[in-house]
Short mmCIF file of C-alpha atoms and ligand atoms in Angstrom, two decimals:
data_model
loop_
_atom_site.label_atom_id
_atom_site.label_comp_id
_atom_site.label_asym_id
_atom_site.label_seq_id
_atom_site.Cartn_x
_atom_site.Cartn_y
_atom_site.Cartn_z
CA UNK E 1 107.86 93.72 101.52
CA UNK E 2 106.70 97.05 99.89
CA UNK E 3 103.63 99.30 101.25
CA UNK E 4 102.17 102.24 99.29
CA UNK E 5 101.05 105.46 100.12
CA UNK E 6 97.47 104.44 100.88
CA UNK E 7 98.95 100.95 102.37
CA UNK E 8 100.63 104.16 105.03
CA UNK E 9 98.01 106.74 105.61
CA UNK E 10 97.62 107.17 109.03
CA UNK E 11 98.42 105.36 112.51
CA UNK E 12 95.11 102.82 111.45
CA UNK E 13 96.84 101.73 108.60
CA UNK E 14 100.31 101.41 109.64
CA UNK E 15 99.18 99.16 112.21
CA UNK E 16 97.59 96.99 109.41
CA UNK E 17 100.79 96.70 107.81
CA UNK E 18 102.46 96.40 110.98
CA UNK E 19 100.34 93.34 111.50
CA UNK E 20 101.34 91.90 107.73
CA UNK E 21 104.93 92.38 108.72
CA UNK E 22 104.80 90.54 112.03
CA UNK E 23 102.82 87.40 110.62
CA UNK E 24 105.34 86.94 107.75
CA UNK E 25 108.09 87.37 110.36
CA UNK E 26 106.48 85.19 112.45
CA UNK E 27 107.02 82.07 109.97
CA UNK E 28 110.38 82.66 110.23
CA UNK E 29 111.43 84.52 107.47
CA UNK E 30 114.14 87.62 107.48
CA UNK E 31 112.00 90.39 106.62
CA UNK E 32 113.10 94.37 105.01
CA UNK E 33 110.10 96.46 104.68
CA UNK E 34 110.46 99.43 102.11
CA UNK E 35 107.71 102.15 102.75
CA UNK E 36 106.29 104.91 100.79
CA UNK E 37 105.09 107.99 102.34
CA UNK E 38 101.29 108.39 102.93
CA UNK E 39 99.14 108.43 100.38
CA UNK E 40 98.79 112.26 99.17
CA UNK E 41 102.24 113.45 101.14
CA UNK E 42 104.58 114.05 98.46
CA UNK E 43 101.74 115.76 96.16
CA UNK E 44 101.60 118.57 98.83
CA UNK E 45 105.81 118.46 99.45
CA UNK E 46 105.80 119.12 95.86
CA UNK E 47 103.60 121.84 96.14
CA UNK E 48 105.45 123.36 98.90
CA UNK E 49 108.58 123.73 96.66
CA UNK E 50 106.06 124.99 93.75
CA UNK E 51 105.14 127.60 96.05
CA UNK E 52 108.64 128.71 98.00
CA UNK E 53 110.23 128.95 94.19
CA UNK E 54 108.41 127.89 90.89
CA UNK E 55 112.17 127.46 89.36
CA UNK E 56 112.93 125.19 91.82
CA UNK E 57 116.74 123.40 92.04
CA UNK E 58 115.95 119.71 92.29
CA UNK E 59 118.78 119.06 95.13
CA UNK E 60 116.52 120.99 97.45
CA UNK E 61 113.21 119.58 95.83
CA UNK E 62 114.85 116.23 97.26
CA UNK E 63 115.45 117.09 100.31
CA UNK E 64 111.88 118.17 100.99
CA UNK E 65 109.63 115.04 98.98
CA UNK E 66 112.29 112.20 100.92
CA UNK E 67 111.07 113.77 103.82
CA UNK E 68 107.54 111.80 103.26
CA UNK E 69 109.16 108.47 103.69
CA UNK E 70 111.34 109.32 106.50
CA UNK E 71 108.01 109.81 108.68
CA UNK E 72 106.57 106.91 107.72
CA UNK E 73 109.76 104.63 107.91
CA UNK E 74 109.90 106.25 111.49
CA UNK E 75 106.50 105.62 112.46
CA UNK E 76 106.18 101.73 110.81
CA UNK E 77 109.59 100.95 113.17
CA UNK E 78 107.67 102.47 116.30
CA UNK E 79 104.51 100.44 115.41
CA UNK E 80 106.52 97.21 114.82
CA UNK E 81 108.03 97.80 118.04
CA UNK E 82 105.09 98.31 119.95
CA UNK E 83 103.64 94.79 118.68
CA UNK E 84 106.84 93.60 120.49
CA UNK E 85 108.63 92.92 117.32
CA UNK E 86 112.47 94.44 116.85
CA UNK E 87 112.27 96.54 114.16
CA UNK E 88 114.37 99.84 113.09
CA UNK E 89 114.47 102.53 110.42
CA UNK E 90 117.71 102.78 107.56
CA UNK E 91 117.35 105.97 105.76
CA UNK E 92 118.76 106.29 102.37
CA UNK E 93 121.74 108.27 103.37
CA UNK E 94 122.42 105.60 106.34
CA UNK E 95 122.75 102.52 104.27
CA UNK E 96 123.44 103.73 101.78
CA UNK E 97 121.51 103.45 98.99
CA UNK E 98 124.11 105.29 96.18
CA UNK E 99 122.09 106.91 93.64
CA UNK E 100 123.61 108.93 90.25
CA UNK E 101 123.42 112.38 90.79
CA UNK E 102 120.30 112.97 88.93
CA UNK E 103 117.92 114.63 91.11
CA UNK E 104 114.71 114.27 91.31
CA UNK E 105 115.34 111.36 88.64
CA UNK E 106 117.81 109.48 89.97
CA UNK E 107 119.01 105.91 89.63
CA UNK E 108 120.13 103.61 92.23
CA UNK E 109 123.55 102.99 91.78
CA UNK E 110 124.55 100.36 94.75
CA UNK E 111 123.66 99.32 98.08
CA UNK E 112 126.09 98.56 100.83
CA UNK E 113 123.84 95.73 102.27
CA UNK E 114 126.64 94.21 104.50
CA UNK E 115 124.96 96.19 108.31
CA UNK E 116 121.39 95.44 106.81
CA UNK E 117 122.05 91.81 106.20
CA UNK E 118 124.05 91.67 109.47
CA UNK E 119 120.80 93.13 111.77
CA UNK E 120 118.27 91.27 109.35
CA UNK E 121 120.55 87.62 110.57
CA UNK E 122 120.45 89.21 114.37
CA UNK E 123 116.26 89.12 114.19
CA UNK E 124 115.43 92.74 113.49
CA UNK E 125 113.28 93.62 110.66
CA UNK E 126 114.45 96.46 108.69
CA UNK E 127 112.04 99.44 107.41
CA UNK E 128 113.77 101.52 104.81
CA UNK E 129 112.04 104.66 103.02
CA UNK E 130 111.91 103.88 99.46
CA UNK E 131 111.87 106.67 96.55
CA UNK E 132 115.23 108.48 98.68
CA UNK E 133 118.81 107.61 98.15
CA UNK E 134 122.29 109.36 98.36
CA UNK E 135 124.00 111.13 95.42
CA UNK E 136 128.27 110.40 95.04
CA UNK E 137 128.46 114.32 96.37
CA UNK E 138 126.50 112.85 99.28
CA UNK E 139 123.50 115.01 99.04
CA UNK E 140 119.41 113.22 99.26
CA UNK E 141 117.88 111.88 96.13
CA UNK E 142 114.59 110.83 94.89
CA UNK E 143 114.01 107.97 92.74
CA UNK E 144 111.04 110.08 90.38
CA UNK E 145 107.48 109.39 91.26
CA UNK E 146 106.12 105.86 91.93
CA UNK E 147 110.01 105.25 92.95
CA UNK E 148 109.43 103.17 96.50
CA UNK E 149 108.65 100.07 93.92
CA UNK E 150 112.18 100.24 92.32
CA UNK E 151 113.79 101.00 96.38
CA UNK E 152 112.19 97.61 97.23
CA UNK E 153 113.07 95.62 94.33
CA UNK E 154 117.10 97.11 94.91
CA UNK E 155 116.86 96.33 98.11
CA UNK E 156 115.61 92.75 97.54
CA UNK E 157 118.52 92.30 94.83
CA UNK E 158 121.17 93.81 97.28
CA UNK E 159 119.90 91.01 99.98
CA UNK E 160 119.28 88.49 97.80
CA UNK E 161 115.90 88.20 98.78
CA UNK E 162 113.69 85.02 98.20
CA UNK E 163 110.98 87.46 96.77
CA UNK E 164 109.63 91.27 96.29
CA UNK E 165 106.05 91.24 98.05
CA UNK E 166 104.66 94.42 96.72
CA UNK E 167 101.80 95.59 98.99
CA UNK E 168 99.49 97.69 97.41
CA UNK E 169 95.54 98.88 97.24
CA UNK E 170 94.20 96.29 94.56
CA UNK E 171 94.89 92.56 94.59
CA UNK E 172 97.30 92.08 91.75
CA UNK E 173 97.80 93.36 88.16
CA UNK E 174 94.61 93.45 85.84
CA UNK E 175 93.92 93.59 82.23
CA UNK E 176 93.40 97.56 83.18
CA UNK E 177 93.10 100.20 85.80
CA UNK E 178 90.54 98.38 88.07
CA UNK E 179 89.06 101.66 89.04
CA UNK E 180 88.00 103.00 85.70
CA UNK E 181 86.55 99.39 84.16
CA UNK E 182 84.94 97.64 86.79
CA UNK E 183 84.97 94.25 84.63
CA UNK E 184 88.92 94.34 84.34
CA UNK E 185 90.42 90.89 85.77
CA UNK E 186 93.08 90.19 87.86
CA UNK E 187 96.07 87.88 86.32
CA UNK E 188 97.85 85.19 87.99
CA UNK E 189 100.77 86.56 86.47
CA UNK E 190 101.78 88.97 84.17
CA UNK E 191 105.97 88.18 82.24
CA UNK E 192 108.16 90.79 82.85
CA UNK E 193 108.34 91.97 79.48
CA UNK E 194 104.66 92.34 79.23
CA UNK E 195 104.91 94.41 83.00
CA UNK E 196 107.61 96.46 81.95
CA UNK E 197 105.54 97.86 78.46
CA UNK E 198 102.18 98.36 80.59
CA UNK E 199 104.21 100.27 83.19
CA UNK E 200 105.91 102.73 80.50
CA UNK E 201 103.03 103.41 78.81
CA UNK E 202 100.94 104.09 82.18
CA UNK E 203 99.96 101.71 84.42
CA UNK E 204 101.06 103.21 87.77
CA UNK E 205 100.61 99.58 89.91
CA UNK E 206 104.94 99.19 89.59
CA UNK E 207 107.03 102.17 88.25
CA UNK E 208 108.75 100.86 85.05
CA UNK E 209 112.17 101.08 86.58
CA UNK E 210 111.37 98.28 88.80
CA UNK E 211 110.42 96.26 86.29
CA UNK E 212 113.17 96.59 84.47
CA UNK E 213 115.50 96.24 87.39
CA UNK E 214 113.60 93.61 88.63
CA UNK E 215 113.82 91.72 85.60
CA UNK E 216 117.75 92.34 85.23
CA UNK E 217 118.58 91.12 88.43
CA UNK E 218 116.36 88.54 88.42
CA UNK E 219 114.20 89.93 91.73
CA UNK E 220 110.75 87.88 91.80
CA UNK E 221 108.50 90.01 92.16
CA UNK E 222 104.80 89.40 93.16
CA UNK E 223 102.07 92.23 93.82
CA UNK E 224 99.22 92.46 96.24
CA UNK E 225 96.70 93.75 98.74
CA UNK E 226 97.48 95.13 102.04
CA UNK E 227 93.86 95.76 102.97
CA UNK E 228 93.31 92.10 103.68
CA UNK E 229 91.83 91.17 107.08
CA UNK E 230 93.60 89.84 109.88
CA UNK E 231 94.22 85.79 110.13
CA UNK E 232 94.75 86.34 105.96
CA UNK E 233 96.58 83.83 104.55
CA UNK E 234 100.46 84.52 104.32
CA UNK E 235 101.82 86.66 101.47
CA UNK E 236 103.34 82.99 100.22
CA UNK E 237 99.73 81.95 100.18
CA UNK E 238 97.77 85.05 99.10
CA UNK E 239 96.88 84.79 95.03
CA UNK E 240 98.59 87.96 94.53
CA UNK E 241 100.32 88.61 90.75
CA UNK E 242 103.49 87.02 90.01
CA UNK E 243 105.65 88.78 87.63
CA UNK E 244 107.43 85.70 85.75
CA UNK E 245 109.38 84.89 82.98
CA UNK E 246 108.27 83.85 79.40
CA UNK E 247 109.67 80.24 80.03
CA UNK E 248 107.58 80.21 83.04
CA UNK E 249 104.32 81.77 81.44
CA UNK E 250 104.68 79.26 78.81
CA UNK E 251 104.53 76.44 81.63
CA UNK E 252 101.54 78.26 83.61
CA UNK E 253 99.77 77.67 80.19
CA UNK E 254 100.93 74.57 79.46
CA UNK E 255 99.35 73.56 83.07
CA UNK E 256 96.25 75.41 81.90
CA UNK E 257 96.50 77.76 85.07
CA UNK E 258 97.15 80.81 82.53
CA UNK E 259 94.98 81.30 79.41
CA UNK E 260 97.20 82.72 76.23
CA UNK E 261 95.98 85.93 75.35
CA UNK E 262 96.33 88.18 72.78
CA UNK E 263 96.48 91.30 74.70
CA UNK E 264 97.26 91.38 78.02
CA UNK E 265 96.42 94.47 79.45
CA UNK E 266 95.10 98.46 78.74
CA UNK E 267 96.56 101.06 79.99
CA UNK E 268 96.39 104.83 79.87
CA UNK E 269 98.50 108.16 80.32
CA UNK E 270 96.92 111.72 80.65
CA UNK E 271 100.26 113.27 81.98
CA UNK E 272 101.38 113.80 77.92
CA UNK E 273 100.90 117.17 76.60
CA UNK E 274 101.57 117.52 72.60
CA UNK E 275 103.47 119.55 70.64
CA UNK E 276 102.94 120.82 66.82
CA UNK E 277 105.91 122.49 64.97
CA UNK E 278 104.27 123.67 61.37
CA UNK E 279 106.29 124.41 58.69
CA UNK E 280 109.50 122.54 59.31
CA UNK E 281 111.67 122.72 56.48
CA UNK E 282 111.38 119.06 55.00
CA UNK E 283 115.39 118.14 54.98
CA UNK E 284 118.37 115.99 56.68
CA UNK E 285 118.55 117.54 60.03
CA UNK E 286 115.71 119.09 60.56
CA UNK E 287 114.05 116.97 63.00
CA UNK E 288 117.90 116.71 64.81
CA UNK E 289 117.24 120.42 65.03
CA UNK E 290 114.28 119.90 67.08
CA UNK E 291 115.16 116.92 69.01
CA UNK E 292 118.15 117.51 70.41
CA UNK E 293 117.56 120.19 72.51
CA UNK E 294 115.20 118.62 74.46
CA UNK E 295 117.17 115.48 74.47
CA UNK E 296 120.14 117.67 75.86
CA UNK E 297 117.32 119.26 78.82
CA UNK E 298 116.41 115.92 79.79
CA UNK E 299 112.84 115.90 78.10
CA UNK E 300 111.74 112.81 77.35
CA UNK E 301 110.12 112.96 73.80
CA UNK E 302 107.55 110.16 73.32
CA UNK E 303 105.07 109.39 69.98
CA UNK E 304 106.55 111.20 67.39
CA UNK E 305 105.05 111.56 63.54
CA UNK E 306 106.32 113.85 60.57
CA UNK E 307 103.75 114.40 58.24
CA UNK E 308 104.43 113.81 54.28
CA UNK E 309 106.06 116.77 53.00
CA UNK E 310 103.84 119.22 51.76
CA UNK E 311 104.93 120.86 48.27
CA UNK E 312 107.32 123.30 48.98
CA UNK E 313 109.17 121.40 50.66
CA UNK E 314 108.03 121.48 54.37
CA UNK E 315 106.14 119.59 56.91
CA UNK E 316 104.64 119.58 60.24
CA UNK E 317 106.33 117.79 62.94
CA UNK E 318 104.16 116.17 66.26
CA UNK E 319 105.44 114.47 69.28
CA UNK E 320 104.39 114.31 72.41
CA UNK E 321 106.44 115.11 75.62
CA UNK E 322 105.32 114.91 79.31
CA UNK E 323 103.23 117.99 80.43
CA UNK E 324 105.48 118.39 83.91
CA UNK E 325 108.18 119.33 80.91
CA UNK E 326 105.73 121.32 78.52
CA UNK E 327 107.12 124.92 79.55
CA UNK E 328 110.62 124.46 79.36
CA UNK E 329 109.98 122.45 75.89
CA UNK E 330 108.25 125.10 74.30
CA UNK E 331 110.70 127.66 75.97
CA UNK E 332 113.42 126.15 73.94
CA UNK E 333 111.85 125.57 70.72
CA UNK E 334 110.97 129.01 70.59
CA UNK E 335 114.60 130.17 71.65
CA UNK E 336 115.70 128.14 68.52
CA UNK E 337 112.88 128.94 66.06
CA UNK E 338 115.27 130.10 63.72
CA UNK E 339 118.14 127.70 63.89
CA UNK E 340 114.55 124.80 63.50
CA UNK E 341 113.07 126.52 60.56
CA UNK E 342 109.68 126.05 62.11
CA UNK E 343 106.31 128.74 61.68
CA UNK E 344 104.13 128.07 64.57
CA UNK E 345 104.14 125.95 67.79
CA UNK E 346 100.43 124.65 68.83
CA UNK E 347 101.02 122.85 72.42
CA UNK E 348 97.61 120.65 73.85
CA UNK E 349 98.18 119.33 77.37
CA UNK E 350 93.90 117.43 76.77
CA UNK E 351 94.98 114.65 75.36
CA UNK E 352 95.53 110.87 76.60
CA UNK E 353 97.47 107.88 75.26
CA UNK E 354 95.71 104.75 75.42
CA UNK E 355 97.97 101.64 74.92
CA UNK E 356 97.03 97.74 74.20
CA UNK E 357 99.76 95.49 75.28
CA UNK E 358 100.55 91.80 74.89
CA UNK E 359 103.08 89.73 73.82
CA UNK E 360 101.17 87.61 71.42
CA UNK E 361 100.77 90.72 69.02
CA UNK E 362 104.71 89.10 68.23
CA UNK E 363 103.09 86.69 66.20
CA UNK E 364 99.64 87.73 65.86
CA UNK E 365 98.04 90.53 63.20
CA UNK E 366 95.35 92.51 63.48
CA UNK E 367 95.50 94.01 66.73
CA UNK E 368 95.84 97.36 65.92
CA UNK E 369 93.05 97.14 63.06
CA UNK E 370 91.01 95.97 66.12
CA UNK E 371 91.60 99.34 68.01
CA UNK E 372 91.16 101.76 65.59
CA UNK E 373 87.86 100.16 64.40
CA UNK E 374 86.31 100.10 67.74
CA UNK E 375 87.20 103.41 69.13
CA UNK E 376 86.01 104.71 65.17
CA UNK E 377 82.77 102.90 66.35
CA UNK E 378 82.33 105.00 69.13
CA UNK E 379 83.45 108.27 67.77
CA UNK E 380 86.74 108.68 69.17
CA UNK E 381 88.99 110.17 66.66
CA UNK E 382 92.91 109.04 66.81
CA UNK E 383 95.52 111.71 66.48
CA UNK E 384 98.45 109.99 66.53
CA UNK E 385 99.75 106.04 66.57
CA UNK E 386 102.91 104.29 67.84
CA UNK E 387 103.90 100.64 68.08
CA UNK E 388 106.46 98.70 69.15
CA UNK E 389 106.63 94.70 69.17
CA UNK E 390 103.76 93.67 71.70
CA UNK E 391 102.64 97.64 72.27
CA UNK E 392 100.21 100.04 70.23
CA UNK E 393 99.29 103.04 71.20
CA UNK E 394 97.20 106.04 70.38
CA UNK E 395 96.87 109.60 71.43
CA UNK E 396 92.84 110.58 71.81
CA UNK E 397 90.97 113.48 73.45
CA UNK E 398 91.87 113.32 77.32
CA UNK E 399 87.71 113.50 77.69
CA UNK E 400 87.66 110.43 76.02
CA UNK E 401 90.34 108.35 77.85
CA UNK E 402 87.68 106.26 80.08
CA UNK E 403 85.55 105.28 77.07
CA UNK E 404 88.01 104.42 75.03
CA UNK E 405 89.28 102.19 77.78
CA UNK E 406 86.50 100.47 78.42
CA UNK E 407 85.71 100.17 74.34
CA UNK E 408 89.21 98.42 74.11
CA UNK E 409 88.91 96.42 76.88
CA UNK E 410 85.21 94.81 75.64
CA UNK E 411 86.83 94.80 71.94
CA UNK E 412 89.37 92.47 73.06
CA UNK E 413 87.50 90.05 74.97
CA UNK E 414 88.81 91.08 78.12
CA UNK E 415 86.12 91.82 80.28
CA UNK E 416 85.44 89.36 83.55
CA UNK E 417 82.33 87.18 83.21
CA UNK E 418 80.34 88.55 86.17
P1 ADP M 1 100.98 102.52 95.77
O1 ADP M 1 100.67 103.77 96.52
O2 ADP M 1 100.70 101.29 96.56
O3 ADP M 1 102.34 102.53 95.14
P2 ADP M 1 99.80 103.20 93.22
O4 ADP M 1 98.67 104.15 93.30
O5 ADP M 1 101.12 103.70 92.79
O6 ADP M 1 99.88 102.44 94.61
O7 ADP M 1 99.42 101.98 92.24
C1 ADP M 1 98.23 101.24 92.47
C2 ADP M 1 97.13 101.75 91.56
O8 ADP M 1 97.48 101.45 90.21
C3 ADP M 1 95.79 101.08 91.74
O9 ADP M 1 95.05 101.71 92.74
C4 ADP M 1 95.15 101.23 90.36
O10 ADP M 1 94.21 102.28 90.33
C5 ADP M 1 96.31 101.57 89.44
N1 ADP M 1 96.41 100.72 88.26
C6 ADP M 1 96.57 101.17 86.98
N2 ADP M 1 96.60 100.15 86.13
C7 ADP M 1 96.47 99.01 86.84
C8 ADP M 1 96.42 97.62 86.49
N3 ADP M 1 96.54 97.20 85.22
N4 ADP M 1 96.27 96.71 87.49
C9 ADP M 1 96.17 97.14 88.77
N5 ADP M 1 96.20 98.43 89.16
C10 ADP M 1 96.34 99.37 88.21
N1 LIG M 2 106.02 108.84 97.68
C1 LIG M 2 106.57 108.82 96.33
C2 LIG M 2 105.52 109.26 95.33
O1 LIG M 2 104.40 109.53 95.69
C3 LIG M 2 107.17 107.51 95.98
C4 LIG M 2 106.20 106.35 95.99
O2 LIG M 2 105.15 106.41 96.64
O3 LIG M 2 106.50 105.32 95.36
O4 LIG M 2 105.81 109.35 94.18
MG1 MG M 3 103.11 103.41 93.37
#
């Protein structure tokens, strides 16, 4: 069982979750709880660090955002035990959870499960902090934001776990961001191809590396509401979102308790910022130039489009890169304007990517030719595209991002019957 940050602001709320913990206990089942810090806690630890040194080295960064989950781990074992329940706290460091050295970004490695499995079997539930781990040299790690999803679903793999509840504050996965279209509808169950795409391109319900892990080791994963009152069904009851596999999509439809659909879900991103080199010499390694020094700082480069060459013999380049790593991007283009070739750098941190996902674009046309005629429609002008196989995205005005949303979401017959 996961709980988010606004599953664990406060004493109240803990004792909410407390309360979920006990009753699925209660049935009998072995239960690890992986807990996030509270809901707004690692936005101020991050500031902290912002503040003591804006250059910060991500080793100490780590040691101050784990501390969110620590508290809460802490406090959710103290809870638990005043209910009567046994219950006690594993910090990253103490199981361990072995991460790559990569702070701030890291990846879980391994977890020695064997002590967690053996006090699970002796009747004590287990609350672990999620996003922190421990790096080979020994030192704390953090998972990147949104990382508590992929602690639980590691966890659950590690222990073998019959299934990844993943408490959160809306009911299940919808077609979009419940909070900007109030007509978005809540799926039975999403595959995890289709889960993985939505996360990457934005849809902070599961962070995209517990999709994918989730999916590799085979972890089933299922998302829901903590704020449900007491005497609420059992999580194995609840109509939560199942995260499932094609074969078992196919059968859901086959059953006629899943509707195919086109496009599955909408998602958005505002934490781009883009990035204009004019005048790049229009030549075989020019856009190497460009790319891999960012790909050697870690910079993840995202939609990327080189204009036709103009005539002589140059061309503007755009991509997009996230705006967390605008500074040090730009920093290092300039540093190698020469070596590029390039004349001016433009950077624009307003602007959003909006993304339409489904699997059935596989086999489908036309979905794209649907977006850009109804955001046209509605004025929104598209500055850059990029697709993959069941994924096409644009990059819009950030003012625009909750329109266009909403425009897509209507456009593709999405929109809940109310
Ligand atoms: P937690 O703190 O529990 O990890 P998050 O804030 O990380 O919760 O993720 C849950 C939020 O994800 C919801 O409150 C919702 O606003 C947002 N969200 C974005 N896209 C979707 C979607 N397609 N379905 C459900 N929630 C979504
Ligand atoms: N507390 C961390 C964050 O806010 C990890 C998480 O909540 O998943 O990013
Ligand atoms: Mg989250």
């Amino acid at each position: 069982m996961k709980f988010g940050g606004t599953s664990m602001a406060g004493t109240e709320r803990i004792r909410r979750v407390a309360n979920i913990v006990r009753a699925q206990a209660a049935r009998g089942d072995e239960v690890a709880v992986v807990v996030s810090a509270m809901a707004g806690e690692t936005d101020r630890l991050v500031n902290f660090c912002r503040e003591a040194n804006p250059l910060y080295d991500p080793a100490e960064y780590d040691v101050v955002v784990a501390s969110g989950e620590q508290v809460t781990s802490g406090l959710l074992a103290l809870t638990l035990q005043a209910l009567g329940c046994k219950a006690r706290s594993w910090l990253g460091w103490q199981l361990p959870i072995r991460t790559i050295e990569a702070h701030a970004k890291a990846r879980v490695e391994s977890i020695a499960a064997e002590a967690l499995i053996a006090s699970l079997e002796a009747g004590e539930i287990a609350v672990i902090p999620g996003f922190q781990g421990m790096s080979e040299e020994g030192r704390v790690t953090t998972l990147g934001r949104g990382g508590s999803d992929t602690s639980a679903v590691a966890v659950a793999a590690a222990i073998k776990a019959d299934r990844c509840d993943i408490y959160t504050d809306v009911d299940g996965v919808y077609t979009t961001d419940p909070r900007i279209v109030a007509k978005a509808k809540k799926q039975k169950a999403v595959t995890y191809e289709e889960m993985l795409e939505l996360a990457s391109v934005g849809a902070k319900v599961l962070q995209t590396r517990s999709v994918g892990l989730a999916m590799k080791e085979n972890v089933r994963v299922q998302v829901l509401s903590s704020f449900i009152g007491e005497g609420a069904p059992p999580a194995d009851d609840l109509p939560g979102t199942m995260i499932v596999s094609e074969e078992e999509m196919d059968a859901l439809v086959e059953k006629g308790e899943m509707e195919r659909q086109l496009v599955t879900g909408i998602a958005h991103d505002k934490n781009e910022a883009k990035v204009i080199l004019t005048r790049v010499p229009d030549r075989p390694g020019a856009v190497a130039n460009i790319f891999e020094p960012l790909a050697a700082a870690s910079i993840n480069v995202d939609m990327i489009i080189q204009n036709v060459g103009r005539d002589k013999g140059e061309t503007d380049v755009t991509f997009t890169v996230p705006q967390a790593d605008l500074a040090r991007a730009q920093a290092l283009l300039e540093d190698r304007r020469d070596a590029i070739g390039f004349n001016r750098i433009i950077t624009d941190s307003k602007i959003a990517k909006i993304s339409v996902v489904g699997v059935g674009m596989k086999s489908h046309a036309g979905v794209a030719s649907t977006m850009f005629r109804a955001l046209s429609e509605r004025g929104i002008n598209i500055q850059a595209i990029s697709t993959s196989e069941i994924k096409v995205s644009v990059m819009i005005d950030e003012d625009e991002t909750e329109l266009a949303v909403r425009v897509l979401h209507t456009a593709y017959g999405l929109d809940a019957v109310s």
